[in-house]
Amino acid sequence: MTTPDQNPRSLAVTALMRIQKGAYSNLQLNQTLDDAHLETRDANLLTNIVYGVIQHELTIDYQLKPFIKKPNKLQPWVKVLLETAIYQWQYLERVPKRAIFNETINIAKVRGHEGIRRFVTGVLHQMDRTGLPDPAEITDRTQRWSIQYSVPEWLITTLIDQRGAEKTEAILNVINQPANQSVRVNRTRLTVAEATAQLTADGYDVTPSAVSENGLVLHGKPANHSELFKRGDITIQDESAMLPAESMHVTANQEVLDACAAPGGKTVQLAENVDESAGGQVTALDIHQHKVRLITQNAKRMGLSDRVDALTLDARKVDDAFADGMFDQILVDAPCSGIGLVRRKPEIRYEKQLRDSEALAKIQLTILDAVANKVTINGIITYSTCTILNQENRDVVAAFLADHPGFISQRVQTANALKADRESDYLEIYPDDYGSDGFFISQFKRVR
């Protein structure tokens, strides 16, 4: 039997408790893995349990509720332990039920006292005898989908209202599936074909991205273990997140402003296309100094430091730093609710409310208002978010164009001609479209 600090199931309980108290799931999981030095099999189990419990939290709590008679007296870690047991039992087909129950009872014994061990044992045996309640039996559709897919009812109601029931169910069907591991090739270093060949030789299963021309989807080892990543020849980036910079079609001599840049993935993507000797440069802003350091580090790792000028500045205060008409293109990858990222950051769905989207939309418009005069005549502002709600996307576009008659909408065009038959100028990517994150991209051309 592994010791508690090496037991992946016990470590999962610890990590989930910290995430409940406000830690980011990806950062907490990485910290736990770094500290524990687990074998690959145990590390995978830990990762699976942590993300799985978060993804299916509403479903699991619905199934657990009948077995907890006095929830207010239950220690939080004991509830989390039982949640991990249900997740493993219901979602991990290769793990025998006997092993799950035995490990759960042992963790209760090690972490608690005899009374907790008896309680956990009793709950597990009662679940086994009676079975778990089936969410499919819930008659109300919104409530049923909320429990089945573990998504708050407000979000389901909003999506049905904006996208219709069929599209909403298609989105819900994919958001609890594992996110693709995708990378973008640094074209200043090598071609996509060269990167594919080297990654394949390094033991990865490599598939070209259907979304972005310089993207690859990897299966096998973590991408950051590859030599190409360590050398800065590739960077880890979701396929959808590659599209805003790609759609800008930046040329070598252009001055570009990345107004909300940290941690710098899109900054370095833009920088690959400019040439300092031709007058090209990318100016990257973030309001927090420690995040500006991340941009600088990212540019250095990718060998693009000479093309990037990273500054600590609130994008709403660009008047303090830049002359009007200074930039050929501006990217506003705006702060947003992140609802398009729920597959990659599952806790987002529980943390946000519709009022958050409405408040963020006001911030987005303020940033767009601030940078509008900084782009030259015939220059382009690209506005993007990683959410799928109208409040932060379509409504912001309509408001900006209504308030700025000197700008017109420009059709967003990507290298792979995504959704070429769409009626809108803006481009909307949903999690069920290509298996990538949800994203929104719109472009405004300054005509006077």
PDB file of C-alpha atoms in Angstrom, residues 184 209 211-215 237-251 254 256-262 264-271 273 282 329-336 341 368 380-387 393 410-416 418 422 425-429 436-444:
ATOM      1  CA  ARG A 184       1.629  25.543 -32.697  1.00  0.00           C
ATOM      2  CA  SER A 209      -4.971  20.627 -37.025  1.00  0.00           C
ATOM      3  CA  VAL A 211      -8.526  24.495 -37.321  1.00  0.00           C
ATOM      4  CA  SER A 212      -5.192  26.307 -37.706  1.00  0.00           C
ATOM      5  CA  GLU A 213      -2.574  26.073 -40.452  1.00  0.00           C
ATOM      6  CA  ASN A 214       0.363  25.889 -38.014  1.00  0.00           C
ATOM      7  CA  GLY A 215      -1.319  23.679 -35.426  1.00  0.00           C
ATOM      8  CA  GLN A 237      -1.767  26.442 -27.512  1.00  0.00           C
ATOM      9  CA  ASP A 238      -5.359  25.440 -28.158  1.00  0.00           C
ATOM     10  CA  GLU A 239      -6.254  25.307 -31.835  1.00  0.00           C
ATOM     11  CA  SER A 240      -9.010  27.940 -31.521  1.00  0.00           C
ATOM     12  CA  ALA A 241      -6.667  30.272 -29.645  1.00  0.00           C
ATOM     13  CA  MET A 242      -4.387  30.265 -32.697  1.00  0.00           C
ATOM     14  CA  LEU A 243      -7.083  31.842 -34.868  1.00  0.00           C
ATOM     15  CA  PRO A 244      -7.207  35.504 -33.758  1.00  0.00           C
ATOM     16  CA  ALA A 245      -3.547  36.135 -34.605  1.00  0.00           C
ATOM     17  CA  GLU A 246      -3.723  33.936 -37.703  1.00  0.00           C
ATOM     18  CA  SER A 247      -6.728  35.862 -39.031  1.00  0.00           C
ATOM     19  CA  MET A 248      -4.830  39.170 -38.739  1.00  0.00           C
ATOM     20  CA  HIS A 249      -2.449  38.192 -41.584  1.00  0.00           C
ATOM     21  CA  VAL A 250       0.296  40.384 -40.113  1.00  0.00           C
ATOM     22  CA  THR A 251       3.080  41.418 -42.500  1.00  0.00           C
ATOM     23  CA  GLN A 254       3.627  46.244 -39.409  1.00  0.00           C
ATOM     24  CA  VAL A 256       1.066  45.644 -33.901  1.00  0.00           C
ATOM     25  CA  LEU A 257      -0.429  46.198 -30.457  1.00  0.00           C
ATOM     26  CA  ASP A 258      -1.475  43.174 -28.381  1.00  0.00           C
ATOM     27  CA  ALA A 259      -3.581  45.050 -25.831  1.00  0.00           C
ATOM     28  CA  CYS A 260      -4.386  42.193 -23.403  1.00  0.00           C
ATOM     29  CA  ALA A 261      -1.403  39.984 -23.988  1.00  0.00           C
ATOM     30  CA  ALA A 262      -0.457  37.772 -21.010  1.00  0.00           C
ATOM     31  CA  GLY A 264       1.943  35.878 -24.460  1.00  0.00           C
ATOM     32  CA  GLY A 265       0.872  32.965 -26.652  1.00  0.00           C
ATOM     33  CA  LYS A 266      -0.741  35.221 -29.224  1.00  0.00           C
ATOM     34  CA  THR A 267       2.026  37.828 -28.813  1.00  0.00           C
ATOM     35  CA  VAL A 268       4.715  35.444 -30.004  1.00  0.00           C
ATOM     36  CA  GLN A 269       2.427  34.181 -32.751  1.00  0.00           C
ATOM     37  CA  LEU A 270       2.115  37.736 -34.041  1.00  0.00           C
ATOM     38  CA  ALA A 271       5.852  38.303 -33.596  1.00  0.00           C
ATOM     39  CA  ASN A 273       5.295  37.454 -38.771  1.00  0.00           C
ATOM     40  CA  VAL A 282       4.761  43.802 -31.487  1.00  0.00           C
ATOM     41  CA  GLN A 329      -3.192  46.408 -36.315  1.00  0.00           C
ATOM     42  CA  ILE A 330      -4.458  45.931 -32.781  1.00  0.00           C
ATOM     43  CA  LEU A 331      -5.468  42.697 -31.105  1.00  0.00           C
ATOM     44  CA  VAL A 332      -7.894  42.923 -28.196  1.00  0.00           C
ATOM     45  CA  ASP A 333      -8.073  39.375 -26.852  1.00  0.00           C
ATOM     46  CA  ALA A 334     -10.395  40.651 -24.172  1.00  0.00           C
ATOM     47  CA  PRO A 335     -10.823  39.508 -20.581  1.00  0.00           C
ATOM     48  CA  CYS A 336     -13.934  37.325 -20.584  1.00  0.00           C
ATOM     49  CA  LEU A 341     -12.819  26.813 -22.005  1.00  0.00           C
ATOM     50  CA  LEU A 368     -12.071  48.785 -27.456  1.00  0.00           C
ATOM     51  CA  ILE A 380      -7.672  46.684 -38.314  1.00  0.00           C
ATOM     52  CA  ILE A 381      -8.775  45.983 -34.747  1.00  0.00           C
ATOM     53  CA  THR A 382      -9.292  42.293 -34.025  1.00  0.00           C
ATOM     54  CA  TYR A 383     -11.537  41.544 -31.047  1.00  0.00           C
ATOM     55  CA  SER A 384     -11.613  38.019 -29.631  1.00  0.00           C
ATOM     56  CA  THR A 385     -12.870  36.157 -26.582  1.00  0.00           C
ATOM     57  CA  CYS A 386     -12.818  32.582 -25.323  1.00  0.00           C
ATOM     58  CA  THR A 387     -16.515  32.540 -24.493  1.00  0.00           C
ATOM     59  CA  ASN A 393     -19.471  38.682 -28.231  1.00  0.00           C
ATOM     60  CA  GLN A 410     -14.551  43.192 -41.794  1.00  0.00           C
ATOM     61  CA  ARG A 411     -15.001  39.496 -42.540  1.00  0.00           C
ATOM     62  CA  VAL A 412     -12.715  37.233 -40.495  1.00  0.00           C
ATOM     63  CA  GLN A 413     -10.754  34.904 -42.755  1.00  0.00           C
ATOM     64  CA  THR A 414      -8.617  31.990 -41.594  1.00  0.00           C
ATOM     65  CA  ALA A 415      -6.070  29.930 -43.493  1.00  0.00           C
ATOM     66  CA  ASN A 416      -8.315  26.844 -43.452  1.00  0.00           C
ATOM     67  CA  LEU A 418     -13.362  27.858 -41.414  1.00  0.00           C
ATOM     68  CA  ARG A 422     -21.450  31.624 -42.689  1.00  0.00           C
ATOM     69  CA  ASP A 425     -18.452  38.674 -40.715  1.00  0.00           C
ATOM     70  CA  TYR A 426     -17.443  37.457 -37.266  1.00  0.00           C
ATOM     71  CA  LEU A 427     -16.358  33.871 -36.650  1.00  0.00           C
ATOM     72  CA  GLU A 428     -17.814  31.752 -33.860  1.00  0.00           C
ATOM     73  CA  ILE A 429     -16.195  28.462 -32.863  1.00  0.00           C
ATOM     74  CA  SER A 436     -11.282  22.776 -29.784  1.00  0.00           C
ATOM     75  CA  ASP A 437     -12.127  25.546 -27.325  1.00  0.00           C
ATOM     76  CA  GLY A 438     -15.068  27.870 -27.854  1.00  0.00           C
ATOM     77  CA  PHE A 439     -13.891  31.165 -29.365  1.00  0.00           C
ATOM     78  CA  PHE A 440     -15.231  34.334 -30.961  1.00  0.00           C
ATOM     79  CA  ILE A 441     -13.371  36.604 -33.402  1.00  0.00           C
ATOM     80  CA  SER A 442     -14.517  39.847 -34.969  1.00  0.00           C
ATOM     81  CA  GLN A 443     -12.631  42.518 -36.923  1.00  0.00           C
ATOM     82  CA  PHE A 444     -13.181  46.250 -37.374  1.00  0.00           C
TER      83      PHE A 444
END
